[in-house]
Amino acid sequence: MMSATTDHLPLYAVPFRVPTARLALKAVSPSPGRGELDGAWWPRSRDLTHELTALADVLDPLWGRITRVAVNPRYWPIIPRKIFVNGHVVKVGWFTSELDPHKILLLSYTAGRWDLLVIPPETSAPSAARLMAAASASTGPQLTATALMTAEQANDTSSSYAADTGRPGRLVAGM
């Protein structure tokens, strides 16, 4: 029987770090309870448990610990009642008619309420960039999350049409 010796150190597992949330926020501090959009969030999947951890990594230091979340179940296939995030529990609720399906509502005991446009994960980078810019703009008319999504779908269709006809479309920097 032969044995082999090496001078290589044994391999060890390196913990995987969740990618940072794709997020755009208004520069102005949110005023609790007003219901306007405070920015936009572009999750990488429809797995709320996984995605909320990355979102909280960014928002907890900025806004205070997120304690509750409310979503419309239309675009989230599984909605757990509680999610363990960064050492604390976040309670999750859902509302079908009271909450815009393209929005997530975040609550913090210390700092109040925030409403973010949720950009579908399958959205193209140029469309997501336009939506994030519109939702995080501090000037201009305040549109609902669904109004922004509807306008972007119309814009995306007209951009495709312009490309097909050879007419120049809008140039947008990708993310």
Short mmCIF file of C-alpha atoms in Angstrom, two decimals:
data_model
loop_
_atom_site.label_atom_id
_atom_site.label_comp_id
_atom_site.label_asym_id
_atom_site.label_seq_id
_atom_site.Cartn_x
_atom_site.Cartn_y
_atom_site.Cartn_z
CA MET A 1 0.00 0.00 0.00
CA MET A 2 1.31 3.40 -0.99
CA SER A 3 0.54 6.70 0.62
CA ALA A 4 0.90 10.11 -0.88
CA THR A 5 2.07 13.22 0.87
CA THR A 6 1.69 16.75 -0.32
CA ASP A 7 2.79 20.08 0.97
CA HIS A 8 -0.47 21.75 -0.08
CA LEU A 9 -2.76 23.09 2.59
CA PRO A 10 -6.19 21.46 2.77
CA LEU A 11 -9.02 23.21 0.94
CA TYR A 12 -11.64 24.97 3.00
CA ALA A 13 -15.01 26.47 2.17
CA VAL A 14 -15.23 30.24 1.75
CA PRO A 15 -18.63 31.61 2.79
CA PHE A 16 -20.69 32.92 -0.11
CA ARG A 17 -21.71 36.55 0.21
CA VAL A 18 -25.13 37.48 -1.11
CA PRO A 19 -24.84 40.09 -3.88
CA THR A 20 -25.74 43.62 -2.87
CA ALA A 21 -29.32 44.65 -3.58
CA ARG A 22 -29.96 46.58 -6.79
CA LEU A 23 -31.56 49.68 -5.35
CA ALA A 24 -32.18 53.36 -6.14
CA LEU A 25 -33.44 55.67 -3.39
CA LYS A 26 -34.65 59.25 -3.30
CA ALA A 27 -32.14 61.67 -1.82
CA VAL A 28 -34.82 63.22 0.38
CA SER A 29 -35.65 61.47 3.65
CA PRO A 30 -38.97 59.62 3.50
CA SER A 31 -41.89 61.09 5.38
CA PRO A 32 -43.75 58.25 7.12
CA GLY A 33 -47.19 57.24 5.92
CA ARG A 34 -47.51 59.29 2.77
CA GLY A 35 -47.51 56.32 0.36
CA GLU A 36 -45.38 57.91 -2.40
CA LEU A 37 -42.50 55.93 -3.82
CA ASP A 38 -39.21 56.33 -1.99
CA GLY A 39 -37.22 54.56 -4.68
CA ALA A 40 -36.99 51.28 -6.58
CA TRP A 41 -35.71 47.77 -5.91
CA TRP A 42 -34.73 45.30 -8.64
CA PRO A 43 -34.54 41.85 -7.02
CA ARG A 44 -32.67 39.05 -8.78
CA SER A 45 -35.45 36.49 -8.25
CA ARG A 46 -39.00 36.08 -6.93
CA ASP A 47 -37.73 34.32 -3.79
CA LEU A 48 -38.81 36.84 -1.14
CA THR A 49 -36.95 35.05 1.67
CA HIS A 50 -33.64 35.21 -0.19
CA GLU A 51 -34.10 38.68 -1.70
CA LEU A 52 -35.21 40.38 1.51
CA THR A 53 -31.87 39.53 3.16
CA ALA A 54 -29.91 41.43 0.50
CA LEU A 55 -32.35 44.35 0.69
CA ALA A 56 -32.08 44.55 4.49
CA ASP A 57 -28.25 44.46 4.28
CA VAL A 58 -28.42 47.81 2.50
CA LEU A 59 -31.44 49.41 4.17
CA ASP A 60 -30.98 48.50 7.85
CA PRO A 61 -27.92 50.78 8.28
CA LEU A 62 -29.60 53.59 6.33
CA TRP A 63 -33.15 53.51 7.63
CA GLY A 64 -33.01 51.46 10.80
CA ARG A 65 -33.92 47.83 11.30
CA ILE A 66 -36.74 46.67 9.03
CA THR A 67 -39.33 44.97 11.22
CA ARG A 68 -42.29 44.42 8.88
CA VAL A 69 -42.81 44.02 5.16
CA ALA A 70 -46.02 44.00 3.13
CA VAL A 71 -46.34 42.80 -0.46
CA ASN A 72 -49.07 42.02 -2.94
CA PRO A 73 -48.95 38.24 -3.61
CA ARG A 74 -49.50 38.59 -7.39
CA TYR A 75 -45.77 38.40 -8.21
CA TRP A 76 -44.41 36.55 -5.17
CA PRO A 77 -45.12 32.79 -5.44
CA ILE A 78 -44.28 32.04 -1.78
CA ILE A 79 -44.86 34.50 1.04
CA PRO A 80 -43.56 33.32 4.41
CA ARG A 81 -45.08 34.79 7.57
CA LYS A 82 -41.66 35.53 9.06
CA ILE A 83 -38.16 35.83 7.62
CA PHE A 84 -34.98 35.70 9.70
CA VAL A 85 -32.85 38.61 8.42
CA ASN A 86 -29.51 39.80 9.79
CA GLY A 87 -30.09 38.43 13.28
CA HIS A 88 -33.70 39.53 13.68
CA VAL A 89 -37.15 38.49 12.53
CA VAL A 90 -39.04 40.44 9.87
CA LYS A 91 -42.79 39.83 9.83
CA VAL A 92 -44.29 39.58 6.35
CA GLY A 93 -47.86 40.42 5.42
CA TRP A 94 -49.69 40.50 2.14
CA PHE A 95 -52.61 42.47 0.77
CA THR A 96 -54.34 41.85 -2.55
CA SER A 97 -56.47 44.94 -3.08
CA GLU A 98 -54.90 47.43 -0.67
CA LEU A 99 -51.34 47.27 -2.00
CA ASP A 100 -50.08 47.97 -5.52
CA PRO A 101 -48.75 44.67 -6.97
CA HIS A 102 -45.56 46.44 -8.13
CA LYS A 103 -44.69 47.81 -4.70
CA ILE A 104 -43.20 46.62 -1.42
CA LEU A 105 -43.95 48.43 1.84
CA LEU A 106 -41.20 48.39 4.49
CA LEU A 107 -41.70 49.38 8.12
CA SER A 108 -39.18 50.21 10.84
CA TYR A 109 -40.01 50.95 14.47
CA THR A 110 -37.35 53.64 14.59
CA ALA A 111 -37.78 55.45 11.29
CA GLY A 112 -41.21 54.82 9.79
CA ARG A 113 -42.44 53.59 6.43
CA TRP A 114 -40.97 53.32 2.93
CA ASP A 115 -42.58 52.32 -0.33
CA LEU A 116 -40.40 50.92 -3.10
CA LEU A 117 -41.25 50.08 -6.68
CA VAL A 118 -40.43 46.40 -7.27
CA ILE A 119 -38.96 45.94 -10.73
CA PRO A 120 -39.53 42.37 -11.97
CA PRO A 121 -36.29 40.33 -11.99
CA GLU A 122 -36.65 39.49 -15.69
CA THR A 123 -36.67 43.19 -16.69
CA SER A 124 -33.92 44.23 -19.09
CA ALA A 125 -31.13 46.41 -17.71
CA PRO A 126 -32.10 49.50 -19.81
CA SER A 127 -35.74 49.27 -18.67
CA ALA A 128 -34.69 48.74 -15.05
CA ALA A 129 -32.39 51.77 -15.24
CA ARG A 130 -35.23 53.97 -16.52
CA LEU A 131 -37.61 52.67 -13.84
CA MET A 132 -35.07 53.16 -11.05
CA ALA A 133 -34.37 56.71 -12.20
CA ALA A 134 -38.09 57.55 -12.40
CA ALA A 135 -38.94 56.05 -8.99
CA SER A 136 -36.02 57.72 -7.22
CA ALA A 137 -36.43 61.17 -8.83
CA SER A 138 -37.18 63.88 -6.28
CA THR A 139 -38.79 66.14 -8.86
CA GLY A 140 -41.61 65.67 -11.32
CA PRO A 141 -45.04 64.15 -10.90
CA GLN A 142 -45.42 61.34 -8.41
CA LEU A 143 -46.65 58.22 -10.20
CA THR A 144 -47.83 55.00 -8.63
CA ALA A 145 -45.74 51.86 -9.03
CA THR A 146 -48.21 50.39 -11.53
CA ALA A 147 -48.31 53.66 -13.50
CA LEU A 148 -44.51 53.60 -13.80
CA MET A 149 -44.53 49.95 -14.93
CA THR A 150 -47.29 50.63 -17.47
CA ALA A 151 -45.46 53.66 -18.87
CA GLU A 152 -42.23 51.64 -19.14
CA GLN A 153 -43.98 48.79 -20.95
CA ALA A 154 -45.40 51.31 -23.43
CA ASN A 155 -41.96 52.92 -23.81
CA ASP A 156 -40.29 49.52 -24.25
CA THR A 157 -42.79 48.60 -26.98
CA SER A 158 -42.24 51.90 -28.80
CA SER A 159 -38.43 51.51 -28.47
CA SER A 160 -38.68 48.05 -30.05
CA TYR A 161 -40.87 49.49 -32.80
CA ALA A 162 -38.37 52.28 -33.47
CA ALA A 163 -35.53 49.74 -33.69
CA ASP A 164 -37.51 47.57 -36.12
CA THR A 165 -38.27 50.51 -38.43
CA GLY A 166 -34.71 51.78 -38.47
CA ARG A 167 -35.60 55.05 -36.73
CA PRO A 168 -33.29 56.00 -33.87
CA GLY A 169 -34.52 55.09 -30.40
CA ARG A 170 -33.48 56.40 -26.97
CA LEU A 171 -29.95 55.64 -25.89
CA VAL A 172 -29.88 54.50 -22.27
CA ALA A 173 -26.86 53.47 -20.24
CA GLY A 174 -27.11 49.89 -18.97
CA MET A 175 -26.62 48.83 -15.37
#
